[in-house]
Short mmCIF file of N, CA, C and O in Angstrom, two decimals:
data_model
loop_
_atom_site.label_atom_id
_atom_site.label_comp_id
_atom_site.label_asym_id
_atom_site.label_seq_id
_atom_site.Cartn_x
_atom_site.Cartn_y
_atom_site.Cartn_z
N UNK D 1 4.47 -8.21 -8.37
CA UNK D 1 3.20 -8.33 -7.69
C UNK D 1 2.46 -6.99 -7.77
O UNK D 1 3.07 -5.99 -7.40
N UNK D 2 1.23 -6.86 -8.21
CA UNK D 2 0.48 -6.17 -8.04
C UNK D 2 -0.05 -5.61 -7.02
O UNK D 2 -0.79 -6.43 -6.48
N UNK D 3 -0.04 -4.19 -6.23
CA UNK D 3 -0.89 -4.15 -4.95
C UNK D 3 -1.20 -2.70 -4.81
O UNK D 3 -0.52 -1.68 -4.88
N UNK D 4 -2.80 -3.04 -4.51
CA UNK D 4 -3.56 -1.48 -4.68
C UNK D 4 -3.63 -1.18 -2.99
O UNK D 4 -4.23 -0.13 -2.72
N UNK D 5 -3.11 -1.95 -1.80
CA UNK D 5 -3.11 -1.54 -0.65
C UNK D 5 -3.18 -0.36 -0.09
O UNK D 5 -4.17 0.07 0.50
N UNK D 6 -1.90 0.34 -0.29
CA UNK D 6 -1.73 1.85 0.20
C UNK D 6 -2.36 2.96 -0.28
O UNK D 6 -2.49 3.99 0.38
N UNK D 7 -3.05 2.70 -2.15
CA UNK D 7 -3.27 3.75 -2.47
C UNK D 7 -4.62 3.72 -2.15
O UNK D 7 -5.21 4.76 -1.86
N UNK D 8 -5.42 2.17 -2.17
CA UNK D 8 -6.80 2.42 -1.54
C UNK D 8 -7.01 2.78 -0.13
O UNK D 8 -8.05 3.20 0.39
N UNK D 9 -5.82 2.54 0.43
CA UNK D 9 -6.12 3.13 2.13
C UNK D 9 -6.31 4.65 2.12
O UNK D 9 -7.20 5.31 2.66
N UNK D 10 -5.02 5.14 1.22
CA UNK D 10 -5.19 6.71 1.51
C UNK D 10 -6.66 7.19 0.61
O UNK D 10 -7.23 8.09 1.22
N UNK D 11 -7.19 6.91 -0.34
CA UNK D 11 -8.33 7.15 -0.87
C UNK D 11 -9.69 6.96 0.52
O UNK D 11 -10.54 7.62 1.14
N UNK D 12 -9.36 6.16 0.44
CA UNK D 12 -10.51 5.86 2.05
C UNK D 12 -10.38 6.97 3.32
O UNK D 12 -11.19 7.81 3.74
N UNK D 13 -8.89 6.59 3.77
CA UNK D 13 -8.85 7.54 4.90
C UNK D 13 -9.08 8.93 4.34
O UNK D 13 -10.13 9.34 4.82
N UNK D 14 -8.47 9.95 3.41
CA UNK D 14 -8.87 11.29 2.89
C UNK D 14 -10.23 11.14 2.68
O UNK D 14 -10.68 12.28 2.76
N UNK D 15 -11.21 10.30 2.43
CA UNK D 15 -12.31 10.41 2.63
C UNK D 15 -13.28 10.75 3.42
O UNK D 15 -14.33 11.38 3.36
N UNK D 16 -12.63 10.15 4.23
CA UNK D 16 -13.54 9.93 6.00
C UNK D 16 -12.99 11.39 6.87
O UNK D 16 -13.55 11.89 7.84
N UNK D 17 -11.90 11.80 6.28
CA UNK D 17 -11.43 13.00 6.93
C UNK D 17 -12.06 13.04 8.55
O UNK D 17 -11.70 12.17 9.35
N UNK D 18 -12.81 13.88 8.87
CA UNK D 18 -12.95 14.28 10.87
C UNK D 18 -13.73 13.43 11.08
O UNK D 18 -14.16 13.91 12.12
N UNK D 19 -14.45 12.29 10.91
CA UNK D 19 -15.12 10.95 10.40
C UNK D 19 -14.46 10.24 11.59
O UNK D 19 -15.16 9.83 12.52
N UNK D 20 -13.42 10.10 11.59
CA UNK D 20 -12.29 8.93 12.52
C UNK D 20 -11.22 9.95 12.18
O UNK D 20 -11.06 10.73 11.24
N UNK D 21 -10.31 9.57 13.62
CA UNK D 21 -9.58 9.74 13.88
C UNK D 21 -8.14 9.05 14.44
O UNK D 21 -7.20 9.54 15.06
N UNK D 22 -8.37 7.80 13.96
CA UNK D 22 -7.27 7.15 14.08
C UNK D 22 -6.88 6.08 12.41
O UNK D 22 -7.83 5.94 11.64
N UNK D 23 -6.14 5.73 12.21
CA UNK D 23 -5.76 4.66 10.76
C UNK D 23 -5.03 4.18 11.03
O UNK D 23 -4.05 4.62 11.62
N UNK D 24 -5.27 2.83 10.63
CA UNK D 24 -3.95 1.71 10.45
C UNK D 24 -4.65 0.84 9.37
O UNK D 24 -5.74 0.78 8.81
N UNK D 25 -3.17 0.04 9.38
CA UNK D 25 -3.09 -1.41 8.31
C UNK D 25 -3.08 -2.57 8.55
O UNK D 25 -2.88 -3.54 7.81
N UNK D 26 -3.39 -2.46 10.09
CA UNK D 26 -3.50 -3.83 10.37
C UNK D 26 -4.66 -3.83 11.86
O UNK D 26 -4.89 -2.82 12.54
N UNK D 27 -5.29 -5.29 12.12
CA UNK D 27 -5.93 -5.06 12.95
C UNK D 27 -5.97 -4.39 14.11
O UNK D 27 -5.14 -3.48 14.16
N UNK D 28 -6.85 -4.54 15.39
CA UNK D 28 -6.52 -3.96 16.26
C UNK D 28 -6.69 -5.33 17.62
O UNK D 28 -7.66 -6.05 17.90
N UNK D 29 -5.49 -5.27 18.12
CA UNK D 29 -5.79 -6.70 19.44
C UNK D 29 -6.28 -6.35 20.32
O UNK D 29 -6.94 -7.19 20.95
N UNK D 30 -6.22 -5.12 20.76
CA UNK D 30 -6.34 -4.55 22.34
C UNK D 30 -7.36 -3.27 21.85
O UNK D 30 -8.38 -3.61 21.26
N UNK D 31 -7.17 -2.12 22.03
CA UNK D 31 -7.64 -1.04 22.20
C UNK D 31 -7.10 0.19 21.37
O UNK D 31 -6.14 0.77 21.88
N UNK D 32 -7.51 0.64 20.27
CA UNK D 32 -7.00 1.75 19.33
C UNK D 32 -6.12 3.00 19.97
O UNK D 32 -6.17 3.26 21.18
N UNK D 33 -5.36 3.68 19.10
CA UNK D 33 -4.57 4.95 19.99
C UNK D 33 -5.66 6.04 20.22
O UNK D 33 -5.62 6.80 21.19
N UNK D 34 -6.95 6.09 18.95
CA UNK D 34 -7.33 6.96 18.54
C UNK D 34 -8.79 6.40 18.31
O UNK D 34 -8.94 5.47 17.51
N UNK D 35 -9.96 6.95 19.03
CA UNK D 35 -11.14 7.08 18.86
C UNK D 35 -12.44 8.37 17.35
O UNK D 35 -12.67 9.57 17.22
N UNK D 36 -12.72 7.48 16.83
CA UNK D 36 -13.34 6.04 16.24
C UNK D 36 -11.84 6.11 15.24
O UNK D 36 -11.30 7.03 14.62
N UNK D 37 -11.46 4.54 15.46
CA UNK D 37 -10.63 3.97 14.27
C UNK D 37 -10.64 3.08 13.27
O UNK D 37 -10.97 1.90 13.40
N UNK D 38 -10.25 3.68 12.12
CA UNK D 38 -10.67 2.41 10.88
C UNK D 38 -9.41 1.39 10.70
O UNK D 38 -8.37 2.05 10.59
N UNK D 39 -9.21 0.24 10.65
CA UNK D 39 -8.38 -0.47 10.13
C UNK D 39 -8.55 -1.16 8.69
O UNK D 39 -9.53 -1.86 8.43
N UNK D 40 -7.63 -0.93 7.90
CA UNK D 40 -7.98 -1.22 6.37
C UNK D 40 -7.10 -1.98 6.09
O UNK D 40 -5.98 -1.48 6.01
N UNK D 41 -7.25 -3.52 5.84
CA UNK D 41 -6.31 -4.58 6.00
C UNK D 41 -6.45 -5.19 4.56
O UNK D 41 -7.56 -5.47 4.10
N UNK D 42 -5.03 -5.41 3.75
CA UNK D 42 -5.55 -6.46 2.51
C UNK D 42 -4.89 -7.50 3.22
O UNK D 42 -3.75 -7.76 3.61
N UNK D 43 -6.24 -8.08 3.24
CA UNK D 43 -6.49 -9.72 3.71
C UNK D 43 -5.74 -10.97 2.73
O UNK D 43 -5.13 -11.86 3.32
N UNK D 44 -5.81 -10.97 1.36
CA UNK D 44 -5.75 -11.44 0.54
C UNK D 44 -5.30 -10.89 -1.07
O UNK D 44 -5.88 -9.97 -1.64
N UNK D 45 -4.25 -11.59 -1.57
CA UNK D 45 -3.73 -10.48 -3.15
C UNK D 45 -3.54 -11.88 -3.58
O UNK D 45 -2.45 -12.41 -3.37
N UNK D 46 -4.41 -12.48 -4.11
CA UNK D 46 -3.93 -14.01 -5.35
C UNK D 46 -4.10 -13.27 -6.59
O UNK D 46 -4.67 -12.19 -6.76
N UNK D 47 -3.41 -14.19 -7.63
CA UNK D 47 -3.28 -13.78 -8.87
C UNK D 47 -5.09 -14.24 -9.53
O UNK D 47 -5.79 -15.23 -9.38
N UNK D 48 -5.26 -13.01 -10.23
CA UNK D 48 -6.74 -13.75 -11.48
C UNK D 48 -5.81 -14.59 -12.37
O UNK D 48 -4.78 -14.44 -13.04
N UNK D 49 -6.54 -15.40 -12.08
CA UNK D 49 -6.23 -16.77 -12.98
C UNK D 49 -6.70 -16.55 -14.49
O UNK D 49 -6.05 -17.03 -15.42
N UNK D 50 -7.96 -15.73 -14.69
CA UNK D 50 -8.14 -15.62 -15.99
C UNK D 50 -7.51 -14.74 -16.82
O UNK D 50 -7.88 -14.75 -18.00
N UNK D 51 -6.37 -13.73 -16.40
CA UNK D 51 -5.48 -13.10 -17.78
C UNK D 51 -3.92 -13.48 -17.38
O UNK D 51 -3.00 -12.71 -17.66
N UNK D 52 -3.69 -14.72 -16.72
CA UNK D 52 -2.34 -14.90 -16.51
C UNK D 52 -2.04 -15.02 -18.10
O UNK D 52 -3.00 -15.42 -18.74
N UNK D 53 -1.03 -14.77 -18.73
CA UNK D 53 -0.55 -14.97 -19.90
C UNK D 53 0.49 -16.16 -19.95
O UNK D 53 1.12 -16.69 -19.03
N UNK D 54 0.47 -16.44 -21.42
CA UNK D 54 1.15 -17.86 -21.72
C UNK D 54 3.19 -17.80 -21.12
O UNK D 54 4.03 -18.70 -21.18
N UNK D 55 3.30 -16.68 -20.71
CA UNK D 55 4.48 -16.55 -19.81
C UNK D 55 4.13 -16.57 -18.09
O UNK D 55 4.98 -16.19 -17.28
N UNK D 56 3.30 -16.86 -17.84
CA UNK D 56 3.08 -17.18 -16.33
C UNK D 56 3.07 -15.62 -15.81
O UNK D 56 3.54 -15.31 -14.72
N UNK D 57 2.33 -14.47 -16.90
CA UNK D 57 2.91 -13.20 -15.66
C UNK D 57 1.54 -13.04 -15.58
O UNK D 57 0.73 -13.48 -16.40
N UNK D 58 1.23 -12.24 -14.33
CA UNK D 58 0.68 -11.49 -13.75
C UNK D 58 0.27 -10.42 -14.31
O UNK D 58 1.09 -9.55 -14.59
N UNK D 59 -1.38 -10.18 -14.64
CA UNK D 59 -1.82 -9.18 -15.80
C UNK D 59 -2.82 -8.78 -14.43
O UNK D 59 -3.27 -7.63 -14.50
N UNK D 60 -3.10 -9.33 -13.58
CA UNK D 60 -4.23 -9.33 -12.74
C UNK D 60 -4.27 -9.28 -11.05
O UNK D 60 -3.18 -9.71 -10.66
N UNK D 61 -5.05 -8.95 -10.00
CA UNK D 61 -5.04 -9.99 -8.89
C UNK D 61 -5.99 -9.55 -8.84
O UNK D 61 -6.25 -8.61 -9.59
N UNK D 62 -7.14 -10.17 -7.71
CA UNK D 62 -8.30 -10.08 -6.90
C UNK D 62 -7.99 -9.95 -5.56
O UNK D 62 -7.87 -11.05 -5.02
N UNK D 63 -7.79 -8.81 -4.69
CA UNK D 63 -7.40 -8.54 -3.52
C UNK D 63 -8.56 -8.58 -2.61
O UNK D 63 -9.70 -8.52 -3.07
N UNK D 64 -8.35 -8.67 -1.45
CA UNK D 64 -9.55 -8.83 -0.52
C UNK D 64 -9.32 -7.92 0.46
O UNK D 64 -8.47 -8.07 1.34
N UNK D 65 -10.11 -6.91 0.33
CA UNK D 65 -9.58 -6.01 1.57
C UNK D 65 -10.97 -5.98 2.79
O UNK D 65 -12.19 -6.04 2.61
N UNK D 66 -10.26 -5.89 3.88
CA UNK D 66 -11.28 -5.78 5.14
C UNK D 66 -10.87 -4.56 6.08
O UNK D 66 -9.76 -4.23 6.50
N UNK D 67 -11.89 -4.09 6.24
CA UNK D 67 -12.10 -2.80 7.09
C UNK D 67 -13.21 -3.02 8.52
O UNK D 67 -14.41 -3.27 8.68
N UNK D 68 -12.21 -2.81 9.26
CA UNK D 68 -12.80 -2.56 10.32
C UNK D 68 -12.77 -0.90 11.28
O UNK D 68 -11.94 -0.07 11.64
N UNK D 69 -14.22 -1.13 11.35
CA UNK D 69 -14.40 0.39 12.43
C UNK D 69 -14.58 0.32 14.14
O UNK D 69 -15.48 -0.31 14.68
N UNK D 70 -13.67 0.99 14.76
CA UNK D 70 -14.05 0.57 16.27
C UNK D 70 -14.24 1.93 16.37
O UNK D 70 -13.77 2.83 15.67
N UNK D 71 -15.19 1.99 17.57
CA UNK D 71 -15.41 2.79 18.65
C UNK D 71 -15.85 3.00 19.98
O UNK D 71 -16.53 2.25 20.68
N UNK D 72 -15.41 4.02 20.22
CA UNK D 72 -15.30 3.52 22.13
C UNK D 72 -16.97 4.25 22.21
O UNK D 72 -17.40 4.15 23.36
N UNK D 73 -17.78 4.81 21.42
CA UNK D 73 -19.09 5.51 21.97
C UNK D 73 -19.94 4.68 21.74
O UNK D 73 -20.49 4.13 22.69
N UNK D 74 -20.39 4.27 20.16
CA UNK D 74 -21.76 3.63 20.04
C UNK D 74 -21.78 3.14 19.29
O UNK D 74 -21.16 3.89 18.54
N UNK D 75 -22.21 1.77 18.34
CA UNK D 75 -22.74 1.15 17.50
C UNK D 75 -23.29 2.25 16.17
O UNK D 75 -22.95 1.94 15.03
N UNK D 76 -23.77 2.97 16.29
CA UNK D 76 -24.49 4.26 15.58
C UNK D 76 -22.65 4.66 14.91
O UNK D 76 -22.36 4.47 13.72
N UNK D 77 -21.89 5.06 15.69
CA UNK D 77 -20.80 5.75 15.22
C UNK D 77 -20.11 4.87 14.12
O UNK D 77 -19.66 5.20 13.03
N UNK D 78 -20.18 3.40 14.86
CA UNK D 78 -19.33 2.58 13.69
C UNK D 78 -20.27 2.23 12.76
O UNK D 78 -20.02 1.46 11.83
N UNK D 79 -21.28 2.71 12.94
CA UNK D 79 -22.05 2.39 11.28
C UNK D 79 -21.39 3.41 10.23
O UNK D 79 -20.70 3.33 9.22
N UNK D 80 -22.13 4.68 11.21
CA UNK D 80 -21.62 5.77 10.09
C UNK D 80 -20.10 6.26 9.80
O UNK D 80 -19.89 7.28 9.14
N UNK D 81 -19.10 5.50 10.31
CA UNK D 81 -18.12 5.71 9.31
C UNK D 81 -17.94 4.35 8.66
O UNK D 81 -16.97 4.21 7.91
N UNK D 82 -18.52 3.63 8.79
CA UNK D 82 -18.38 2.13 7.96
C UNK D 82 -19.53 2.94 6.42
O UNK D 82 -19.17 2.84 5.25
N UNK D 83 -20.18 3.31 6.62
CA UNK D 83 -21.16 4.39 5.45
C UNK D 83 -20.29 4.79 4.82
O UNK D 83 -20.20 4.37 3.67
N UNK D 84 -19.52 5.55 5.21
CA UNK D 84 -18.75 6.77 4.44
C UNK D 84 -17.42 5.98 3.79
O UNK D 84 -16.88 6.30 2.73
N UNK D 85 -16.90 4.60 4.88
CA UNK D 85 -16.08 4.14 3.56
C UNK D 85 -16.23 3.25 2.99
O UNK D 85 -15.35 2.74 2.29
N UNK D 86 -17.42 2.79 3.12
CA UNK D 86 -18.30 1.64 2.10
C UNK D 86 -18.33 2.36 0.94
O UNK D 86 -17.69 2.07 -0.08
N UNK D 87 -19.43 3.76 1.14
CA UNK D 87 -19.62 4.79 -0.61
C UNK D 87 -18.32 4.74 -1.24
O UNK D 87 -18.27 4.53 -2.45
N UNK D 88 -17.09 4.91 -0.47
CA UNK D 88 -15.87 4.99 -1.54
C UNK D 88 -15.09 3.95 -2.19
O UNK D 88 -14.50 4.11 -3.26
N UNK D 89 -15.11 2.82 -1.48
CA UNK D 89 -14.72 1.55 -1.95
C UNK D 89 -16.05 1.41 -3.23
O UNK D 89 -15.82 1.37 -4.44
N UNK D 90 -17.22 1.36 -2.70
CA UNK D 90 -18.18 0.90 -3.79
C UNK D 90 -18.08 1.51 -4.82
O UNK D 90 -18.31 0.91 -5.86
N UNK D 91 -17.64 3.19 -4.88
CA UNK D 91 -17.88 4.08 -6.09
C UNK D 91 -16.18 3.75 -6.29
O UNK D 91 -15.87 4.55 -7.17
N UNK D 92 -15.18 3.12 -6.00
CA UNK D 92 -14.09 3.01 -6.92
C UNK D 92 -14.31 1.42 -7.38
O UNK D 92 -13.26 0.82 -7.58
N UNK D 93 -15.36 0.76 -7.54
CA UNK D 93 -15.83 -0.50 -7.99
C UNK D 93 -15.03 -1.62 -7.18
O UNK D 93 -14.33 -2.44 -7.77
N UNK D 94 -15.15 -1.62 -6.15
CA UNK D 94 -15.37 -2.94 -5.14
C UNK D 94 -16.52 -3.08 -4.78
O UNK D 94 -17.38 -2.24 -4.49
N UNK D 95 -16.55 -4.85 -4.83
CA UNK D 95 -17.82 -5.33 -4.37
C UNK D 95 -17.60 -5.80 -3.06
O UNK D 95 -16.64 -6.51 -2.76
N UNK D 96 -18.59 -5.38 -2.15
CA UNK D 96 -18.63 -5.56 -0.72
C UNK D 96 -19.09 -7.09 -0.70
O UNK D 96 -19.99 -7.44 -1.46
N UNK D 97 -18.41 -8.07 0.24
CA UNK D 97 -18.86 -9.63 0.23
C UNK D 97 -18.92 -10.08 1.49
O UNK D 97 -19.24 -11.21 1.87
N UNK D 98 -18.52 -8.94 2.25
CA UNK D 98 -19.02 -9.65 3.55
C UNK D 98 -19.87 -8.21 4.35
O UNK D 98 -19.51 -7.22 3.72
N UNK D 99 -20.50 -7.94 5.08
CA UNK D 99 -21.07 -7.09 5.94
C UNK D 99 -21.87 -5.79 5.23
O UNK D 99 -22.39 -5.74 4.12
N UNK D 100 -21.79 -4.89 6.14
CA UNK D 100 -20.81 -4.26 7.55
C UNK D 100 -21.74 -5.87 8.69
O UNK D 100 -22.70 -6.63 8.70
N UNK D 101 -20.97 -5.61 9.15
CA UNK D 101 -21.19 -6.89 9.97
C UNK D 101 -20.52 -6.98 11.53
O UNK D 101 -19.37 -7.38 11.71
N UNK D 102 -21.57 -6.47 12.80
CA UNK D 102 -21.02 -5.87 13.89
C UNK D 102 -20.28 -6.93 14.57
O UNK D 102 -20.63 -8.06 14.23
N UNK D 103 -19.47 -6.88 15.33
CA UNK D 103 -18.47 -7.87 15.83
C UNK D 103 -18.00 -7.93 17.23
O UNK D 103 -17.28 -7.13 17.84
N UNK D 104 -18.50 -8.93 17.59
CA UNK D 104 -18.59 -8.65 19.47
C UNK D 104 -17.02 -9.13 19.42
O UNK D 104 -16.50 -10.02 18.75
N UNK D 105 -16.26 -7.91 20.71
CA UNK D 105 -14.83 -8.28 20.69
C UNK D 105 -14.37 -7.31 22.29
O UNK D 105 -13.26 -7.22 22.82
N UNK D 106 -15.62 -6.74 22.71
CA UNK D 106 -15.22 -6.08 24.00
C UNK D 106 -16.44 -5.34 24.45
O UNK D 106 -17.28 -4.81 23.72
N UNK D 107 -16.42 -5.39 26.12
CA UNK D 107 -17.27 -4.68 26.23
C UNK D 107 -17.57 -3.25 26.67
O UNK D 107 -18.55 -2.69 27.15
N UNK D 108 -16.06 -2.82 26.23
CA UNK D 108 -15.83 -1.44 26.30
C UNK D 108 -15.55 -0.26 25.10
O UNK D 108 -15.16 0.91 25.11
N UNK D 109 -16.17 -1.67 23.61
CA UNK D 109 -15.87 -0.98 22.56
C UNK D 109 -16.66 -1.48 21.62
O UNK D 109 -16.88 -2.69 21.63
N UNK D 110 -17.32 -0.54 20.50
CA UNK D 110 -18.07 -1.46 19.15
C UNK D 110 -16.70 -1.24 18.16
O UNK D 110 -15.78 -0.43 18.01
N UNK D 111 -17.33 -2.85 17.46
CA UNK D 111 -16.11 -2.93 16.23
C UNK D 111 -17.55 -3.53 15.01
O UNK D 111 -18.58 -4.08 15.39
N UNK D 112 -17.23 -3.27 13.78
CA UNK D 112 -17.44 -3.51 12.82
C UNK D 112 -17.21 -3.89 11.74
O UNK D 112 -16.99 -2.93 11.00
N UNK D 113 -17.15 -4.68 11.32
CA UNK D 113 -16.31 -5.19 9.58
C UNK D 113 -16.94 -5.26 8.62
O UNK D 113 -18.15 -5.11 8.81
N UNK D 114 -16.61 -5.45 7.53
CA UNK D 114 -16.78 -5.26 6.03
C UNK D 114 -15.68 -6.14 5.20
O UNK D 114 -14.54 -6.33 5.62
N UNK D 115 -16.14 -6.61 4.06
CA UNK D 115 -14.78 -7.05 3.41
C UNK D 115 -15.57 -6.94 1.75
O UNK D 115 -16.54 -7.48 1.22
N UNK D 116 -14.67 -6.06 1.39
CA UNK D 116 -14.30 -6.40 -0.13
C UNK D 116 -13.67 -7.06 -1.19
O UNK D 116 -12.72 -7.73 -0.79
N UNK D 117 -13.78 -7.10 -1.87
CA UNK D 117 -13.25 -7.65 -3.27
C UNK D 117 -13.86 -6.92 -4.55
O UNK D 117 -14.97 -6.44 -4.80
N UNK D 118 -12.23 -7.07 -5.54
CA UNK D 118 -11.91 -6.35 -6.84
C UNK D 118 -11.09 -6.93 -7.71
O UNK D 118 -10.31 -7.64 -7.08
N UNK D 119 -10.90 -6.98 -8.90
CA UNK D 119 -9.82 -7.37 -9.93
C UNK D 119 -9.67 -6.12 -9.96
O UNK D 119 -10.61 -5.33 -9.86
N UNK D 120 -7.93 -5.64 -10.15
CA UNK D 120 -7.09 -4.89 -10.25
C UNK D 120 -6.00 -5.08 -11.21
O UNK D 120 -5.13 -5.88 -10.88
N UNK D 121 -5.91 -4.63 -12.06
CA UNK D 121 -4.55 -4.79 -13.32
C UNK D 121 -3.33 -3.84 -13.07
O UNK D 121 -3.34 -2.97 -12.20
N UNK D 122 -2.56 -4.02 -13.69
CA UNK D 122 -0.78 -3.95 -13.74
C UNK D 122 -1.15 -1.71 -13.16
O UNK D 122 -0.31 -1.26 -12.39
N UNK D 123 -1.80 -1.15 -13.41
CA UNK D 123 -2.00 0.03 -13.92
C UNK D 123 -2.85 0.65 -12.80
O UNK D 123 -3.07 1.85 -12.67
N UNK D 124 -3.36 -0.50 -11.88
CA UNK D 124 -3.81 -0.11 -10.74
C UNK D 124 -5.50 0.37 -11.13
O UNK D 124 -6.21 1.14 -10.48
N UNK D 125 -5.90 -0.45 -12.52
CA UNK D 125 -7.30 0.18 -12.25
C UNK D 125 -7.96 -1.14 -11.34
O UNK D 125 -7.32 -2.05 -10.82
N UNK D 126 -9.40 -0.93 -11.34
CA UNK D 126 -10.08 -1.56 -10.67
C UNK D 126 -11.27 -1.59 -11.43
O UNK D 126 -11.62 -0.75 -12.26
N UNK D 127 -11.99 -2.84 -11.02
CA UNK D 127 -12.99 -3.93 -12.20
C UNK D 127 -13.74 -4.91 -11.37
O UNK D 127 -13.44 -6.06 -11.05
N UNK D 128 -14.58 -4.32 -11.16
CA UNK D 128 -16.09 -5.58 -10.20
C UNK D 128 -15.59 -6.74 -10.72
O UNK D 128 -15.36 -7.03 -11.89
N UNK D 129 -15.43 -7.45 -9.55
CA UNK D 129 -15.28 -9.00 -9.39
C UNK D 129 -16.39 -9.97 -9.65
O UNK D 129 -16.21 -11.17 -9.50
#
């Protein structure tokens, strides 16, 4: 199986550096450890159907990753680090398909999402979907 998960998280998070201050890999149910936090979730890893080879392997997938930004201050904050890791997903060629897209989930916190998609090969490059 193919999976660009971890290495696109750490590309993202070293990005955002003093940006946020908290990371994870999976959502958040309750309330972050760490104010503003990004969660960078692959949602989805199916195989591209168009370079499976005549042995059934795996040359490909199209992963779906979703990022969410919370913060306990302002709407303003989770834009601008949803900015800063939108530019890096977009400039390593993911196409953004859902948002940023604000997300009522408390009223003691803004959250924000985004979701991408990419074809990714054996080698870990990446290729607009």
């Amino acid at each position: 199986m193919i999976d660009i998960e971890n290495a696109q998280f750490t590309k993202v998070k070293n990005a955002l550096g003093t940006l946020c201050k908290g990371y994870g890999t999976s959502l958040v149910s309750d309330k972050p450890a760490a104010w503003p936090y990004m969660a960078f979730v692959q949602m989805d890893n199916p195989v591209y159907r168009k370079t499976i080879d005549s042995g059934s392997n795996e040359n490909h997938v199209q992963p779906m990753i979703q990022i969410s930004i919370y913060s306990d201050k302002n709407k303003t904050e989770c834009k601008n680090v949803m900015a800063a890791a939108d530019a890096v997903m977009i400039e390593d060629g993911w196409t953004r398909i859902f948002g940023p897209q604000p997300i009522e989930t408390s009223s003691s916190y803004f959250r924000m999402d985004a979701r991408y998609q990419a074809v990714v090969d054996k080698n870990k490059n990446i290729y607009r979907s």
